[in-house]
Amino acid sequence: MRDLIYNFWNYLKLYSPRILPITIISLIVGSILFIVAKKGYMKKRSQKRYTIVSGLLFSLSIAVVFVLTLYGREKGEKYSYCFLMLSSYREAFQHGNTEILLQIIMNIVMFIPIGVSLPLCFERFEKNRFLLGTALSISVFIECIQGIVRIGMFELDDILGNVAGAEIGFVLYHILYFIMKKRRMKIRLNTMR
């Protein structure tokens, strides 16, 4: 556990210079979302602040994903890829490699906000197949770029972790939606009495 915390702290130090690019990309994606909302493609809500918060969450999560996976990495000498499914999971759990375990956790956690924010912003993503397809597409795109440009490794395990994170976010969205719906029903019942 101590190694995991130590490695996490080192990752935070490593990624701290990426705050400015994350902010810039968030502003760009947020501006695009603003235009999309004005055109009527986003969910209509009675309260504007929910639309703004969900749009900001989505733009920030997209920016974080792209900056952490594609920005500021050293170009490798050769193409790297791993098509063995669950190989990094075996390495982490059978051999106790905490650095790989942290990478697995980060791959999952990085996509949870996307799984929450897509259904918040767009009605289409309230259906799992659209969210699953989009998360898979984003993850495959990132892995292909990493492999082709040699700024990382194309790994099937990363795709699996990213999609699992988006699915966890999707489940969290539906749990929160159910709780909020139940809460609104309770409020309506209390006001009718």
PDB file of C-alpha atoms in Angstrom:
ATOM      1  CA  MET A   1       0.000   0.000   0.000  1.00  0.00           C
ATOM      2  CA  ARG A   2       2.876   2.340   0.815  1.00  0.00           C
ATOM      3  CA  ASP A   3       4.341   1.753  -2.688  1.00  0.00           C
ATOM      4  CA  LEU A   4       0.980   2.524  -4.255  1.00  0.00           C
ATOM      5  CA  ILE A   5       0.718   5.853  -2.387  1.00  0.00           C
ATOM      6  CA  TYR A   6       4.345   6.690  -3.235  1.00  0.00           C
ATOM      7  CA  ASN A   7       3.780   5.977  -6.942  1.00  0.00           C
ATOM      8  CA  PHE A   8       0.530   7.986  -6.902  1.00  0.00           C
ATOM      9  CA  TRP A   9       2.350  10.963  -5.375  1.00  0.00           C
ATOM     10  CA  ASN A  10       5.033  10.739  -8.076  1.00  0.00           C
ATOM     11  CA  TYR A  11       2.356  10.694 -10.781  1.00  0.00           C
ATOM     12  CA  LEU A  12       0.825  13.862  -9.303  1.00  0.00           C
ATOM     13  CA  LYS A  13       4.203  15.582  -9.448  1.00  0.00           C
ATOM     14  CA  LEU A  14       4.714  14.378 -13.011  1.00  0.00           C
ATOM     15  CA  TYR A  15       1.334  15.647 -14.243  1.00  0.00           C
ATOM     16  CA  SER A  16       1.246  19.026 -12.448  1.00  0.00           C
ATOM     17  CA  PRO A  17       2.774  20.935 -15.432  1.00  0.00           C
ATOM     18  CA  ARG A  18      -0.175  19.777 -17.554  1.00  0.00           C
ATOM     19  CA  ILE A  19      -2.709  22.002 -15.787  1.00  0.00           C
ATOM     20  CA  LEU A  20      -2.443  24.796 -18.391  1.00  0.00           C
ATOM     21  CA  PRO A  21      -3.052  22.513 -21.407  1.00  0.00           C
ATOM     22  CA  ILE A  22      -5.985  20.915 -19.569  1.00  0.00           C
ATOM     23  CA  THR A  23      -7.460  24.370 -18.984  1.00  0.00           C
ATOM     24  CA  ILE A  24      -6.999  25.421 -22.611  1.00  0.00           C
ATOM     25  CA  ILE A  25      -8.538  22.222 -24.011  1.00  0.00           C
ATOM     26  CA  SER A  26     -11.395  22.489 -21.501  1.00  0.00           C
ATOM     27  CA  LEU A  27     -12.143  25.997 -22.697  1.00  0.00           C
ATOM     28  CA  ILE A  28     -12.116  24.873 -26.330  1.00  0.00           C
ATOM     29  CA  VAL A  29     -14.373  21.862 -25.683  1.00  0.00           C
ATOM     30  CA  GLY A  30     -16.580  24.008 -23.433  1.00  0.00           C
ATOM     31  CA  SER A  31     -16.967  26.578 -26.213  1.00  0.00           C
ATOM     32  CA  ILE A  32     -17.938  23.840 -28.663  1.00  0.00           C
ATOM     33  CA  LEU A  33     -20.447  22.519 -26.133  1.00  0.00           C
ATOM     34  CA  PHE A  34     -21.883  26.020 -25.716  1.00  0.00           C
ATOM     35  CA  ILE A  35     -22.461  26.217 -29.479  1.00  0.00           C
ATOM     36  CA  VAL A  36     -23.985  22.710 -29.482  1.00  0.00           C
ATOM     37  CA  ALA A  37     -26.289  23.719 -26.622  1.00  0.00           C
ATOM     38  CA  LYS A  38     -27.383  26.850 -28.477  1.00  0.00           C
ATOM     39  CA  LYS A  39     -28.214  24.719 -31.530  1.00  0.00           C
ATOM     40  CA  GLY A  40     -30.442  22.545 -29.332  1.00  0.00           C
ATOM     41  CA  TYR A  41     -28.507  19.274 -29.349  1.00  0.00           C
ATOM     42  CA  MET A  42     -28.009  19.109 -25.599  1.00  0.00           C
ATOM     43  CA  LYS A  43     -30.638  18.128 -23.052  1.00  0.00           C
ATOM     44  CA  LYS A  44     -33.204  20.761 -22.234  1.00  0.00           C
ATOM     45  CA  ARG A  45     -33.300  21.417 -18.531  1.00  0.00           C
ATOM     46  CA  SER A  46     -35.434  23.702 -16.485  1.00  0.00           C
ATOM     47  CA  GLN A  47     -32.407  24.766 -14.474  1.00  0.00           C
ATOM     48  CA  LYS A  48     -29.524  26.205 -16.475  1.00  0.00           C
ATOM     49  CA  ARG A  49     -26.922  25.541 -13.801  1.00  0.00           C
ATOM     50  CA  TYR A  50     -27.224  21.762 -14.286  1.00  0.00           C
ATOM     51  CA  THR A  51     -26.585  22.182 -17.997  1.00  0.00           C
ATOM     52  CA  ILE A  52     -23.583  24.404 -17.321  1.00  0.00           C
ATOM     53  CA  VAL A  53     -22.141  22.083 -14.667  1.00  0.00           C
ATOM     54  CA  SER A  54     -22.617  18.976 -16.813  1.00  0.00           C
ATOM     55  CA  GLY A  55     -21.025  20.734 -19.809  1.00  0.00           C
ATOM     56  CA  LEU A  56     -18.070  21.844 -17.713  1.00  0.00           C
ATOM     57  CA  LEU A  57     -17.648  18.339 -16.275  1.00  0.00           C
ATOM     58  CA  PHE A  58     -17.710  16.850 -19.767  1.00  0.00           C
ATOM     59  CA  SER A  59     -15.238  19.352 -21.252  1.00  0.00           C
ATOM     60  CA  LEU A  60     -12.881  19.010 -18.289  1.00  0.00           C
ATOM     61  CA  SER A  61     -12.991  15.199 -18.401  1.00  0.00           C
ATOM     62  CA  ILE A  62     -12.251  15.124 -22.153  1.00  0.00           C
ATOM     63  CA  ALA A  63      -9.369  17.556 -21.658  1.00  0.00           C
ATOM     64  CA  VAL A  64      -7.899  15.532 -18.796  1.00  0.00           C
ATOM     65  CA  VAL A  65      -8.096  12.300 -20.787  1.00  0.00           C
ATOM     66  CA  PHE A  66      -6.391  13.725 -23.860  1.00  0.00           C
ATOM     67  CA  VAL A  67      -3.713  15.642 -21.970  1.00  0.00           C
ATOM     68  CA  LEU A  68      -2.820  12.733 -19.685  1.00  0.00           C
ATOM     69  CA  THR A  69      -2.663  10.234 -22.514  1.00  0.00           C
ATOM     70  CA  LEU A  70      -1.240  12.208 -25.452  1.00  0.00           C
ATOM     71  CA  TYR A  71       0.423  15.430 -24.298  1.00  0.00           C
ATOM     72  CA  GLY A  72       4.014  15.840 -23.136  1.00  0.00           C
ATOM     73  CA  ARG A  73       5.176  12.260 -23.600  1.00  0.00           C
ATOM     74  CA  GLU A  74       8.602  11.361 -24.898  1.00  0.00           C
ATOM     75  CA  LYS A  75       8.656   9.786 -28.341  1.00  0.00           C
ATOM     76  CA  GLY A  76       9.886   6.201 -28.197  1.00  0.00           C
ATOM     77  CA  GLU A  77      12.434   4.586 -30.443  1.00  0.00           C
ATOM     78  CA  LYS A  78      10.181   1.799 -31.647  1.00  0.00           C
ATOM     79  CA  TYR A  79       6.520   0.947 -31.949  1.00  0.00           C
ATOM     80  CA  SER A  80       5.122  -0.640 -28.787  1.00  0.00           C
ATOM     81  CA  TYR A  81       2.011  -2.743 -28.569  1.00  0.00           C
ATOM     82  CA  CYS A  82       0.546  -5.491 -26.429  1.00  0.00           C
ATOM     83  CA  PHE A  83      -2.350  -7.552 -27.712  1.00  0.00           C
ATOM     84  CA  LEU A  84      -2.360  -9.994 -24.792  1.00  0.00           C
ATOM     85  CA  MET A  85      -5.614  -9.435 -22.949  1.00  0.00           C
ATOM     86  CA  LEU A  86      -5.256  -8.985 -19.156  1.00  0.00           C
ATOM     87  CA  SER A  87      -1.449  -9.159 -19.271  1.00  0.00           C
ATOM     88  CA  SER A  88      -0.996  -5.996 -17.185  1.00  0.00           C
ATOM     89  CA  TYR A  89      -3.583  -7.254 -14.686  1.00  0.00           C
ATOM     90  CA  ARG A  90      -1.614 -10.484 -14.293  1.00  0.00           C
ATOM     91  CA  GLU A  91       1.595  -8.492 -13.868  1.00  0.00           C
ATOM     92  CA  ALA A  92       0.011  -6.277 -11.215  1.00  0.00           C
ATOM     93  CA  PHE A  93      -1.739  -8.960  -9.185  1.00  0.00           C
ATOM     94  CA  GLN A  94       0.478 -12.025  -9.576  1.00  0.00           C
ATOM     95  CA  HIS A  95       3.815 -10.238  -9.359  1.00  0.00           C
ATOM     96  CA  GLY A  96       2.731  -7.361  -7.104  1.00  0.00           C
ATOM     97  CA  ASN A  97       3.815  -4.590  -9.479  1.00  0.00           C
ATOM     98  CA  THR A  98       2.315  -1.494  -7.844  1.00  0.00           C
ATOM     99  CA  GLU A  99       3.261   0.862 -10.677  1.00  0.00           C
ATOM    100  CA  ILE A 100       1.235  -1.176 -13.171  1.00  0.00           C
ATOM    101  CA  LEU A 101      -1.594  -1.463 -10.644  1.00  0.00           C
ATOM    102  CA  LEU A 102      -1.642   2.337 -10.388  1.00  0.00           C
ATOM    103  CA  GLN A 103      -1.756   2.627 -14.196  1.00  0.00           C
ATOM    104  CA  ILE A 104      -4.706   0.217 -14.285  1.00  0.00           C
ATOM    105  CA  ILE A 105      -6.522   2.243 -11.621  1.00  0.00           C
ATOM    106  CA  MET A 106      -5.782   5.499 -13.450  1.00  0.00           C
ATOM    107  CA  ASN A 107      -7.076   4.072 -16.754  1.00  0.00           C
ATOM    108  CA  ILE A 108     -10.351   3.207 -15.050  1.00  0.00           C
ATOM    109  CA  VAL A 109     -10.705   6.399 -12.993  1.00  0.00           C
ATOM    110  CA  MET A 110      -9.835   8.631 -15.961  1.00  0.00           C
ATOM    111  CA  PHE A 111     -12.975   7.564 -17.870  1.00  0.00           C
ATOM    112  CA  ILE A 112     -15.482   7.611 -14.973  1.00  0.00           C
ATOM    113  CA  PRO A 113     -16.285  11.331 -15.485  1.00  0.00           C
ATOM    114  CA  ILE A 114     -16.956  10.675 -19.174  1.00  0.00           C
ATOM    115  CA  GLY A 115     -19.410   7.932 -18.215  1.00  0.00           C
ATOM    116  CA  VAL A 116     -21.201  10.338 -15.881  1.00  0.00           C
ATOM    117  CA  SER A 117     -21.088  13.489 -18.000  1.00  0.00           C
ATOM    118  CA  LEU A 118     -22.131  12.133 -21.416  1.00  0.00           C
ATOM    119  CA  PRO A 119     -25.617  11.076 -20.240  1.00  0.00           C
ATOM    120  CA  LEU A 120     -25.885  14.355 -18.321  1.00  0.00           C
ATOM    121  CA  CYS A 121     -25.255  16.352 -21.484  1.00  0.00           C
ATOM    122  CA  PHE A 122     -26.895  14.303 -24.206  1.00  0.00           C
ATOM    123  CA  GLU A 123     -30.068  12.182 -24.071  1.00  0.00           C
ATOM    124  CA  ARG A 124     -28.708   9.683 -26.572  1.00  0.00           C
ATOM    125  CA  PHE A 125     -26.082   8.551 -24.055  1.00  0.00           C
ATOM    126  CA  GLU A 126     -28.688   7.513 -21.500  1.00  0.00           C
ATOM    127  CA  LYS A 127     -28.658   4.251 -23.438  1.00  0.00           C
ATOM    128  CA  ASN A 128     -25.660   2.105 -22.615  1.00  0.00           C
ATOM    129  CA  ARG A 129     -24.839   1.055 -26.186  1.00  0.00           C
ATOM    130  CA  PHE A 130     -24.134   4.638 -27.264  1.00  0.00           C
ATOM    131  CA  LEU A 131     -21.966   5.320 -24.239  1.00  0.00           C
ATOM    132  CA  LEU A 132     -20.143   2.007 -24.656  1.00  0.00           C
ATOM    133  CA  GLY A 133     -19.493   2.698 -28.341  1.00  0.00           C
ATOM    134  CA  THR A 134     -18.250   6.216 -27.667  1.00  0.00           C
ATOM    135  CA  ALA A 135     -15.967   5.176 -24.794  1.00  0.00           C
ATOM    136  CA  LEU A 136     -14.588   2.356 -26.921  1.00  0.00           C
ATOM    137  CA  SER A 137     -14.025   4.714 -29.865  1.00  0.00           C
ATOM    138  CA  ILE A 138     -12.260   7.342 -27.758  1.00  0.00           C
ATOM    139  CA  SER A 139     -10.065   4.726 -26.114  1.00  0.00           C
ATOM    140  CA  VAL A 140      -9.144   2.974 -29.389  1.00  0.00           C
ATOM    141  CA  PHE A 141      -8.373   6.383 -30.938  1.00  0.00           C
ATOM    142  CA  ILE A 142      -6.042   7.280 -28.069  1.00  0.00           C
ATOM    143  CA  GLU A 143      -4.307   3.890 -28.122  1.00  0.00           C
ATOM    144  CA  CYS A 144      -3.841   4.050 -31.913  1.00  0.00           C
ATOM    145  CA  ILE A 145      -2.347   7.541 -31.691  1.00  0.00           C
ATOM    146  CA  GLN A 146      -0.014   6.390 -28.899  1.00  0.00           C
ATOM    147  CA  GLY A 147       1.082   3.391 -30.937  1.00  0.00           C
ATOM    148  CA  ILE A 148       1.452   5.128 -34.303  1.00  0.00           C
ATOM    149  CA  VAL A 149       3.217   8.237 -33.021  1.00  0.00           C
ATOM    150  CA  ARG A 150       5.260   6.140 -30.527  1.00  0.00           C
ATOM    151  CA  ILE A 151       4.344   8.242 -27.488  1.00  0.00           C
ATOM    152  CA  GLY A 152       3.113   5.263 -25.575  1.00  0.00           C
ATOM    153  CA  MET A 153       2.074   1.709 -25.976  1.00  0.00           C
ATOM    154  CA  PHE A 154      -1.002   0.368 -27.741  1.00  0.00           C
ATOM    155  CA  GLU A 155      -2.432  -1.928 -25.088  1.00  0.00           C
ATOM    156  CA  LEU A 156      -5.722  -3.809 -25.111  1.00  0.00           C
ATOM    157  CA  ASP A 157      -5.752  -3.669 -21.305  1.00  0.00           C
ATOM    158  CA  ASP A 158      -5.865   0.133 -21.432  1.00  0.00           C
ATOM    159  CA  ILE A 159      -8.924  -0.035 -23.693  1.00  0.00           C
ATOM    160  CA  LEU A 160     -10.553  -2.506 -21.299  1.00  0.00           C
ATOM    161  CA  GLY A 161      -9.821  -0.246 -18.304  1.00  0.00           C
ATOM    162  CA  ASN A 162     -11.084   2.881 -20.073  1.00  0.00           C
ATOM    163  CA  VAL A 163     -14.341   1.244 -21.124  1.00  0.00           C
ATOM    164  CA  ALA A 164     -14.787  -0.218 -17.623  1.00  0.00           C
ATOM    165  CA  GLY A 165     -14.328   3.288 -16.182  1.00  0.00           C
ATOM    166  CA  ALA A 166     -16.936   4.746 -18.529  1.00  0.00           C
ATOM    167  CA  GLU A 167     -19.333   1.948 -17.565  1.00  0.00           C
ATOM    168  CA  ILE A 168     -18.752   2.636 -13.854  1.00  0.00           C
ATOM    169  CA  GLY A 169     -19.538   6.302 -14.548  1.00  0.00           C
ATOM    170  CA  PHE A 170     -22.675   5.266 -16.446  1.00  0.00           C
ATOM    171  CA  VAL A 171     -23.858   3.184 -13.480  1.00  0.00           C
ATOM    172  CA  LEU A 172     -23.095   6.082 -11.100  1.00  0.00           C
ATOM    173  CA  TYR A 173     -25.112   8.413 -13.350  1.00  0.00           C
ATOM    174  CA  HIS A 174     -28.117   6.100 -13.201  1.00  0.00           C
ATOM    175  CA  ILE A 175     -27.822   5.671  -9.430  1.00  0.00           C
ATOM    176  CA  LEU A 176     -27.716   9.457  -8.996  1.00  0.00           C
ATOM    177  CA  TYR A 177     -30.588   9.875 -11.473  1.00  0.00           C
ATOM    178  CA  PHE A 178     -32.679   7.349  -9.547  1.00  0.00           C
ATOM    179  CA  ILE A 179     -31.932   9.061  -6.209  1.00  0.00           C
ATOM    180  CA  MET A 180     -32.772  12.511  -7.626  1.00  0.00           C
ATOM    181  CA  LYS A 181     -35.977  11.223  -9.233  1.00  0.00           C
ATOM    182  CA  LYS A 182     -37.058   9.600  -5.969  1.00  0.00           C
ATOM    183  CA  ARG A 183     -36.227  12.811  -4.109  1.00  0.00           C
ATOM    184  CA  ARG A 184     -38.304  14.921  -6.530  1.00  0.00           C
ATOM    185  CA  MET A 185     -41.231  12.519  -6.180  1.00  0.00           C
ATOM    186  CA  LYS A 186     -41.015  12.815  -2.404  1.00  0.00           C
ATOM    187  CA  ILE A 187     -40.955  16.617  -2.611  1.00  0.00           C
ATOM    188  CA  ARG A 188     -43.995  16.596  -4.944  1.00  0.00           C
ATOM    189  CA  LEU A 189     -45.915  14.319  -2.600  1.00  0.00           C
ATOM    190  CA  ASN A 190     -45.120  16.564   0.363  1.00  0.00           C
ATOM    191  CA  THR A 191     -46.273  19.687  -1.477  1.00  0.00           C
ATOM    192  CA  MET A 192     -49.589  18.039  -2.472  1.00  0.00           C
ATOM    193  CA  ARG A 193     -50.536  17.318   1.140  1.00  0.00           C
TER     194      ARG A 193
END
